């Protein structure tokens, strides 16, 4: 693990993969389950494609070393951790991850679940080149934050946790954002 320091002095862990010859970077933002084996494998997959990848442990402000299972207990715990986070502080943690990999070249951000919402917000508040969000349930709540870079969003048509009305509203508000359902 790599240690990052946010501009407010908070330190957080991050999983980092830096392949030789990388000319661009990717910040991978976790689901509510932490930087677990799945998120590390996602980071490894992007690194195998030539990206310098970093996956910051976004829950470190609440509890360090969070790795939850994909079961009811994991969902409950993950929602609890996410609910304790301050979005401005989370953006500081994302900015620290971006800064850490920026020397490699342009930085993209991709997020899943909780991380999908963070990727959406980062498209407005951080110096990323592009953002991709997968099933970010909080995107509709952050729809007033117009993205400043190209964004692609993915949602499940049968996802009971994300109302499609909100997805369609975001798509209508930002026609340049690629929204896939």
Tab-separated table of N, CA and C in Angstrom, residues 48 87 149:
chain	number	residue	atom	x	y	z
A	48	UNK	N	-2.777	-3.458	-16.323
A	48	UNK	CA	-2.419	-4.383	-17.406
A	48	UNK	C	-2.631	-3.736	-18.773
A	87	UNK	N	-18.225	15.141	2.133
A	87	UNK	CA	-17.899	15.129	0.707
A	87	UNK	C	-16.710	16.030	0.383
A	149	UNK	N	-15.431	18.041	-17.582
A	149	UNK	CA	-14.666	17.151	-18.461
A	149	UNK	C	-15.620	16.105	-19.029
